[in-house]
Amino acid sequence: MSRLSLIFSHNSIVPMICALIAGIIILGLNGPWWAVFFVFLGVPAQMLNEYSLHRFIFHLPPPEKQSLFNVLYQAHYGHHDFPTNKKLFFAPIWVSIPVLIINFTVVWAVLSLIVPQYALSIAASIVLIGGVGTFLCYEWFHMTAHLTVRKTWVERHVTTLHNQHHFRDFSKWFHVSPGGQIIDKAMGTAIDREALKRQQRVEFIRTLGMRPNDERLIKARQHFSYKYGLSAEEIERAAHI
């Protein structure tokens, strides 16, 4: 399966592309020419959104309640547990679409108080074009980081840093989009070259510090085995890594 067909197999990609197109239409029909420059504000805003969601939500301490644990397993824990499972590469649609709606609503509401006549156009420029465009780039680079394919220099760079998050220290390098390492460095979650030489692999790295045979993990793997195509052998092996 090619990367293009793989990314389009995920159910949130087409709706997000439609949101991007809607933003372009709104800007083209209603926006002043200068509103297009707000696209460049949407790019770093989405990168910060990506970092914050990944670090502060997806990496929350594992809940004791199984139903809450399962929610985070679908959102992110499962991706660390099975990092080569293609069905776990992408942000779930029940995360990406609500976040998009919330971001757009908040930005539009604030702008309506400041520049009501341009609120819709600027919000479309920031969120629907800049933000969604950056999100789609994130999905592409994140998918590519987990595939063994020929990669551009930028893709190799992102892969190198993202692999440190998965296989060296899951409390570091929360960005994935190119350039997002600036946020990691500013937030103190980067690993410098000298520290990397001394950095030991974090214990139970693939299970985010939990023992691989933790009862919550076992139940989550079994619960989602059909959804993610996990075989009995994979589930058994994951409990002993």
mmCIF file of C-alpha atoms in Angstrom:
data_model
loop_
_atom_site.group_PDB
_atom_site.id
_atom_site.type_symbol
_atom_site.label_atom_id
_atom_site.label_comp_id
_atom_site.label_asym_id
_atom_site.label_seq_id
_atom_site.Cartn_x
_atom_site.Cartn_y
_atom_site.Cartn_z
ATOM 1 C CA MET A 1 0.000 0.000 0.000
ATOM 2 C CA SER A 2 1.411 3.396 -0.992
ATOM 3 C CA ARG A 3 1.671 6.187 1.537
ATOM 4 C CA LEU A 4 -1.034 8.144 -0.301
ATOM 5 C CA SER A 5 -3.511 5.271 -0.244
ATOM 6 C CA LEU A 6 -2.626 4.529 3.386
ATOM 7 C CA ILE A 7 -3.260 8.072 4.579
ATOM 8 C CA PHE A 8 -6.538 8.270 2.659
ATOM 9 C CA SER A 9 -7.655 5.006 4.246
ATOM 10 C CA HIS A 10 -8.014 6.835 7.567
ATOM 11 C CA ASN A 11 -11.485 8.239 8.166
ATOM 12 C CA SER A 12 -10.462 11.717 9.329
ATOM 13 C CA ILE A 13 -8.372 12.706 6.310
ATOM 14 C CA VAL A 14 -11.157 13.437 3.809
ATOM 15 C CA PRO A 15 -13.193 15.536 6.303
ATOM 16 C CA MET A 16 -10.069 17.520 7.165
ATOM 17 C CA ILE A 17 -9.292 18.106 3.489
ATOM 18 C CA CYS A 18 -12.901 19.283 3.053
ATOM 19 C CA ALA A 19 -12.354 21.699 5.960
ATOM 20 C CA LEU A 20 -9.200 23.008 4.243
ATOM 21 C CA ILE A 21 -11.087 23.512 0.969
ATOM 22 C CA ALA A 22 -13.942 25.227 2.833
ATOM 23 C CA GLY A 23 -11.414 27.607 4.366
ATOM 24 C CA ILE A 24 -10.000 28.473 0.950
ATOM 25 C CA ILE A 25 -13.525 29.113 -0.401
ATOM 26 C CA ILE A 26 -14.478 31.294 2.579
ATOM 27 C CA LEU A 27 -11.291 33.303 2.243
ATOM 28 C CA GLY A 28 -11.682 33.615 -1.512
ATOM 29 C CA LEU A 29 -15.304 34.758 -1.392
ATOM 30 C CA ASN A 30 -15.374 36.908 1.733
ATOM 31 C CA GLY A 31 -11.886 37.738 2.832
ATOM 32 C CA PRO A 32 -9.824 40.866 2.232
ATOM 33 C CA TRP A 33 -6.609 40.076 0.407
ATOM 34 C CA TRP A 34 -4.489 40.609 3.505
ATOM 35 C CA ALA A 35 -6.330 37.913 5.484
ATOM 36 C CA VAL A 36 -4.264 35.297 3.658
ATOM 37 C CA PHE A 37 -1.249 36.267 5.763
ATOM 38 C CA PHE A 38 -2.997 34.884 8.846
ATOM 39 C CA VAL A 39 -2.367 31.421 7.415
ATOM 40 C CA PHE A 40 1.175 31.834 8.738
ATOM 41 C CA LEU A 41 -0.218 32.297 12.239
ATOM 42 C CA GLY A 42 -2.159 29.046 11.939
ATOM 43 C CA VAL A 43 0.976 26.984 11.325
ATOM 44 C CA PRO A 44 2.786 27.585 14.660
ATOM 45 C CA ALA A 45 -0.586 27.643 16.464
ATOM 46 C CA GLN A 46 -1.317 24.122 15.230
ATOM 47 C CA MET A 47 2.203 22.965 16.095
ATOM 48 C CA LEU A 48 1.660 24.193 19.652
ATOM 49 C CA ASN A 49 -1.734 22.491 19.642
ATOM 50 C CA GLU A 50 -0.089 19.261 18.450
ATOM 51 C CA TYR A 51 2.556 19.441 21.166
ATOM 52 C CA SER A 52 0.099 20.269 23.959
ATOM 53 C CA LEU A 53 -2.389 17.557 23.036
ATOM 54 C CA HIS A 54 0.366 14.972 22.731
ATOM 55 C CA ARG A 55 2.172 15.867 25.941
ATOM 56 C CA PHE A 56 -0.628 16.847 28.318
ATOM 57 C CA ILE A 57 -3.559 14.699 27.126
ATOM 58 C CA PHE A 58 -2.247 11.659 25.252
ATOM 59 C CA HIS A 59 0.449 11.087 27.876
ATOM 60 C CA LEU A 60 -1.768 11.469 30.916
ATOM 61 C CA PRO A 61 -0.934 9.023 33.739
ATOM 62 C CA PRO A 62 -2.736 5.725 33.032
ATOM 63 C CA PRO A 63 -6.219 5.814 34.624
ATOM 64 C CA GLU A 64 -7.192 3.043 37.009
ATOM 65 C CA LYS A 65 -10.694 2.817 35.553
ATOM 66 C CA GLN A 66 -10.626 0.513 32.530
ATOM 67 C CA SER A 67 -13.127 2.523 30.465
ATOM 68 C CA LEU A 68 -10.998 5.680 30.769
ATOM 69 C CA PHE A 69 -7.845 3.679 30.145
ATOM 70 C CA ASN A 70 -9.404 2.324 26.945
ATOM 71 C CA VAL A 71 -10.129 5.845 25.724
ATOM 72 C CA LEU A 72 -6.453 6.789 26.075
ATOM 73 C CA TYR A 73 -5.403 3.443 24.618
ATOM 74 C CA GLN A 74 -7.362 4.261 21.459
ATOM 75 C CA ALA A 75 -6.100 7.829 21.430
ATOM 76 C CA HIS A 76 -2.399 7.076 21.941
ATOM 77 C CA TYR A 77 -1.298 4.341 24.351
ATOM 78 C CA GLY A 78 -2.028 1.676 21.736
ATOM 79 C CA HIS A 79 0.212 3.423 19.226
ATOM 80 C CA HIS A 80 3.145 3.142 21.621
ATOM 81 C CA ASP A 81 2.206 -0.458 22.423
ATOM 82 C CA PHE A 82 2.146 -1.423 18.726
ATOM 83 C CA PRO A 83 4.159 1.287 16.909
ATOM 84 C CA THR A 84 4.133 -0.520 13.545
ATOM 85 C CA ASN A 85 0.378 -1.118 13.459
ATOM 86 C CA LYS A 86 -0.865 1.069 10.589
ATOM 87 C CA LYS A 87 -4.348 1.410 12.061
ATOM 88 C CA LEU A 88 -2.812 3.219 15.030
ATOM 89 C CA PHE A 89 -0.727 5.729 13.056
ATOM 90 C CA PHE A 90 -3.337 8.480 12.868
ATOM 91 C CA ALA A 91 -5.228 10.720 15.272
ATOM 92 C CA PRO A 92 -8.714 9.255 15.835
ATOM 93 C CA ILE A 93 -11.523 11.135 14.088
ATOM 94 C CA TRP A 94 -13.271 11.610 17.437
ATOM 95 C CA VAL A 95 -10.211 13.627 18.510
ATOM 96 C CA SER A 96 -9.329 15.557 15.346
ATOM 97 C CA ILE A 97 -12.805 16.790 14.352
ATOM 98 C CA PRO A 98 -13.898 18.017 17.818
ATOM 99 C CA VAL A 99 -10.535 19.767 18.284
ATOM 100 C CA LEU A 100 -11.004 21.450 14.882
ATOM 101 C CA ILE A 101 -14.518 22.603 15.796
ATOM 102 C CA ILE A 102 -13.396 23.924 19.185
ATOM 103 C CA ASN A 103 -10.383 25.746 17.717
ATOM 104 C CA PHE A 104 -12.436 27.372 14.969
ATOM 105 C CA THR A 105 -15.248 28.369 17.322
ATOM 106 C CA VAL A 106 -12.903 29.930 19.873
ATOM 107 C CA VAL A 107 -10.871 31.849 17.271
ATOM 108 C CA TRP A 108 -14.015 33.056 15.464
ATOM 109 C CA ALA A 109 -15.672 34.111 18.744
ATOM 110 C CA VAL A 110 -12.635 36.113 19.887
ATOM 111 C CA LEU A 111 -12.238 37.778 16.502
ATOM 112 C CA SER A 112 -15.958 38.622 16.451
ATOM 113 C CA LEU A 113 -15.344 40.830 19.468
ATOM 114 C CA ILE A 114 -12.330 42.555 17.884
ATOM 115 C CA VAL A 115 -12.921 42.703 14.114
ATOM 116 C CA PRO A 116 -16.468 41.378 13.554
ATOM 117 C CA GLN A 117 -16.533 42.196 9.829
ATOM 118 C CA TYR A 118 -13.437 40.051 9.194
ATOM 119 C CA ALA A 119 -13.872 37.406 11.898
ATOM 120 C CA LEU A 120 -15.011 34.583 9.615
ATOM 121 C CA SER A 121 -12.313 35.164 7.001
ATOM 122 C CA ILE A 122 -9.453 35.450 9.488
ATOM 123 C CA ALA A 123 -10.662 32.423 11.464
ATOM 124 C CA ALA A 124 -10.817 30.448 8.218
ATOM 125 C CA SER A 125 -7.298 31.574 7.352
ATOM 126 C CA ILE A 126 -5.851 30.690 10.769
ATOM 127 C CA VAL A 127 -7.703 27.478 11.594
ATOM 128 C CA LEU A 128 -9.100 25.953 8.405
ATOM 129 C CA ILE A 129 -6.147 26.701 6.131
ATOM 130 C CA GLY A 130 -3.076 27.165 8.319
ATOM 131 C CA GLY A 131 -4.127 24.832 11.110
ATOM 132 C CA VAL A 132 -5.688 22.039 9.067
ATOM 133 C CA GLY A 133 -2.914 22.217 6.470
ATOM 134 C CA THR A 134 -0.349 21.775 9.252
ATOM 135 C CA PHE A 135 -2.374 18.930 10.751
ATOM 136 C CA LEU A 136 -2.395 17.111 7.403
ATOM 137 C CA CYS A 137 1.380 17.578 7.169
ATOM 138 C CA TYR A 138 1.679 16.169 10.697
ATOM 139 C CA GLU A 139 -0.297 13.073 9.709
ATOM 140 C CA TRP A 140 1.926 12.573 6.660
ATOM 141 C CA PHE A 141 5.210 12.942 8.541
ATOM 142 C CA HIS A 142 4.033 10.850 11.477
ATOM 143 C CA MET A 143 2.904 8.052 9.174
ATOM 144 C CA THR A 144 6.197 8.233 7.257
ATOM 145 C CA ALA A 145 8.238 8.106 10.484
ATOM 146 C CA HIS A 146 6.758 4.662 11.201
ATOM 147 C CA LEU A 147 7.235 3.211 7.723
ATOM 148 C CA THR A 148 10.303 1.663 6.143
ATOM 149 C CA VAL A 149 10.263 3.652 2.905
ATOM 150 C CA ARG A 150 12.567 5.966 0.992
ATOM 151 C CA LYS A 151 12.498 9.320 2.754
ATOM 152 C CA THR A 152 13.494 12.880 2.014
ATOM 153 C CA TRP A 153 16.017 14.620 4.274
ATOM 154 C CA VAL A 154 13.207 16.293 6.207
ATOM 155 C CA GLU A 155 11.357 12.985 6.627
ATOM 156 C CA ARG A 156 14.542 11.289 7.871
ATOM 157 C CA HIS A 157 15.107 14.130 10.348
ATOM 158 C CA VAL A 158 11.568 13.844 11.730
ATOM 159 C CA THR A 159 11.912 10.048 11.904
ATOM 160 C CA THR A 160 15.167 10.285 13.881
ATOM 161 C CA LEU A 161 13.653 12.577 16.502
ATOM 162 C CA HIS A 162 10.341 10.716 16.688
ATOM 163 C CA ASN A 163 12.114 7.396 17.148
ATOM 164 C CA GLN A 164 13.771 8.827 20.258
ATOM 165 C CA HIS A 165 10.289 9.481 21.665
ATOM 166 C CA HIS A 166 9.172 5.917 20.938
ATOM 167 C CA PHE A 167 12.301 3.938 21.669
ATOM 168 C CA ARG A 168 14.523 6.043 23.958
ATOM 169 C CA ASP A 169 12.435 8.295 26.231
ATOM 170 C CA PHE A 170 8.676 8.789 25.880
ATOM 171 C CA SER A 171 8.847 11.966 28.002
ATOM 172 C CA LYS A 172 10.868 13.739 25.303
ATOM 173 C CA TRP A 173 10.329 14.968 21.715
ATOM 174 C CA PHE A 174 6.553 15.405 21.609
ATOM 175 C CA HIS A 175 6.543 17.213 18.263
ATOM 176 C CA VAL A 176 6.283 15.474 14.905
ATOM 177 C CA SER A 177 5.742 18.258 12.369
ATOM 178 C CA PRO A 178 8.977 19.639 10.845
ATOM 179 C CA GLY A 179 10.111 22.644 12.856
ATOM 180 C CA GLY A 180 8.155 21.572 15.918
ATOM 181 C CA GLN A 181 11.401 20.743 17.713
ATOM 182 C CA ILE A 182 11.609 24.459 18.498
ATOM 183 C CA ILE A 183 8.674 23.978 20.868
ATOM 184 C CA ASP A 184 10.296 20.927 22.481
ATOM 185 C CA LYS A 185 13.468 22.891 23.075
ATOM 186 C CA ALA A 186 11.552 25.848 24.498
ATOM 187 C CA MET A 187 9.512 23.554 26.769
ATOM 188 C CA GLY A 188 12.508 21.549 27.982
ATOM 189 C CA THR A 189 11.452 18.262 26.389
ATOM 190 C CA ALA A 190 14.267 18.004 23.844
ATOM 191 C CA ILE A 191 17.282 15.680 24.156
ATOM 192 C CA ASP A 192 20.546 17.357 23.212
ATOM 193 C CA ARG A 193 23.305 15.428 21.470
ATOM 194 C CA GLU A 194 25.525 15.073 24.543
ATOM 195 C CA ALA A 195 22.651 13.968 26.770
ATOM 196 C CA LEU A 196 21.616 11.474 24.118
ATOM 197 C CA LYS A 197 25.005 9.761 24.359
ATOM 198 C CA ARG A 198 24.417 9.150 28.074
ATOM 199 C CA GLN A 199 20.654 8.578 27.883
ATOM 200 C CA GLN A 200 19.604 5.050 28.744
ATOM 201 C CA ARG A 201 16.478 3.554 27.262
ATOM 202 C CA VAL A 202 13.554 4.185 29.625
ATOM 203 C CA GLU A 203 12.276 0.992 31.260
ATOM 204 C CA PHE A 204 9.064 -0.382 29.719
ATOM 205 C CA ILE A 205 9.382 2.209 26.953
ATOM 206 C CA ARG A 206 6.676 0.761 24.684
ATOM 207 C CA THR A 207 4.115 0.681 27.470
ATOM 208 C CA LEU A 208 4.828 4.197 28.750
ATOM 209 C CA GLY A 209 6.356 2.936 31.990
ATOM 210 C CA MET A 210 3.677 0.355 32.750
ATOM 211 C CA ARG A 211 4.640 -3.269 33.054
ATOM 212 C CA PRO A 212 3.786 -4.972 29.758
ATOM 213 C CA ASN A 213 1.561 -7.463 31.579
ATOM 214 C CA ASP A 214 -0.415 -4.752 33.401
ATOM 215 C CA GLU A 215 -4.021 -5.935 33.622
ATOM 216 C CA ARG A 216 -5.307 -2.716 32.037
ATOM 217 C CA LEU A 217 -3.069 -3.207 29.023
ATOM 218 C CA ILE A 218 -4.051 -6.849 28.643
ATOM 219 C CA LYS A 219 -7.756 -5.972 28.732
ATOM 220 C CA ALA A 220 -7.306 -3.090 26.274
ATOM 221 C CA ARG A 221 -5.354 -5.252 23.815
ATOM 222 C CA GLN A 222 -8.023 -7.921 23.919
ATOM 223 C CA HIS A 223 -10.844 -5.388 23.684
ATOM 224 C CA PHE A 224 -9.387 -3.729 20.572
ATOM 225 C CA SER A 225 -7.883 -6.840 18.967
ATOM 226 C CA TYR A 226 -10.492 -6.945 16.188
ATOM 227 C CA LYS A 227 -10.514 -3.182 15.577
ATOM 228 C CA TYR A 228 -6.734 -3.036 15.143
ATOM 229 C CA GLY A 229 -6.174 -6.506 13.707
ATOM 230 C CA LEU A 230 -4.111 -7.756 16.649
ATOM 231 C CA SER A 231 -3.423 -11.483 16.560
ATOM 232 C CA ALA A 232 -3.319 -13.664 19.669
ATOM 233 C CA GLU A 233 0.434 -14.055 19.101
ATOM 234 C CA GLU A 234 0.968 -10.276 18.981
ATOM 235 C CA ILE A 235 -1.035 -9.777 22.156
ATOM 236 C CA GLU A 236 0.890 -12.511 23.940
ATOM 237 C CA ARG A 237 4.245 -11.152 22.762
ATOM 238 C CA ALA A 238 3.347 -7.602 23.844
ATOM 239 C CA ALA A 239 2.734 -8.804 27.393
ATOM 240 C CA HIS A 240 6.327 -10.063 27.668
ATOM 241 C CA ILE A 241 8.373 -7.361 25.944
#
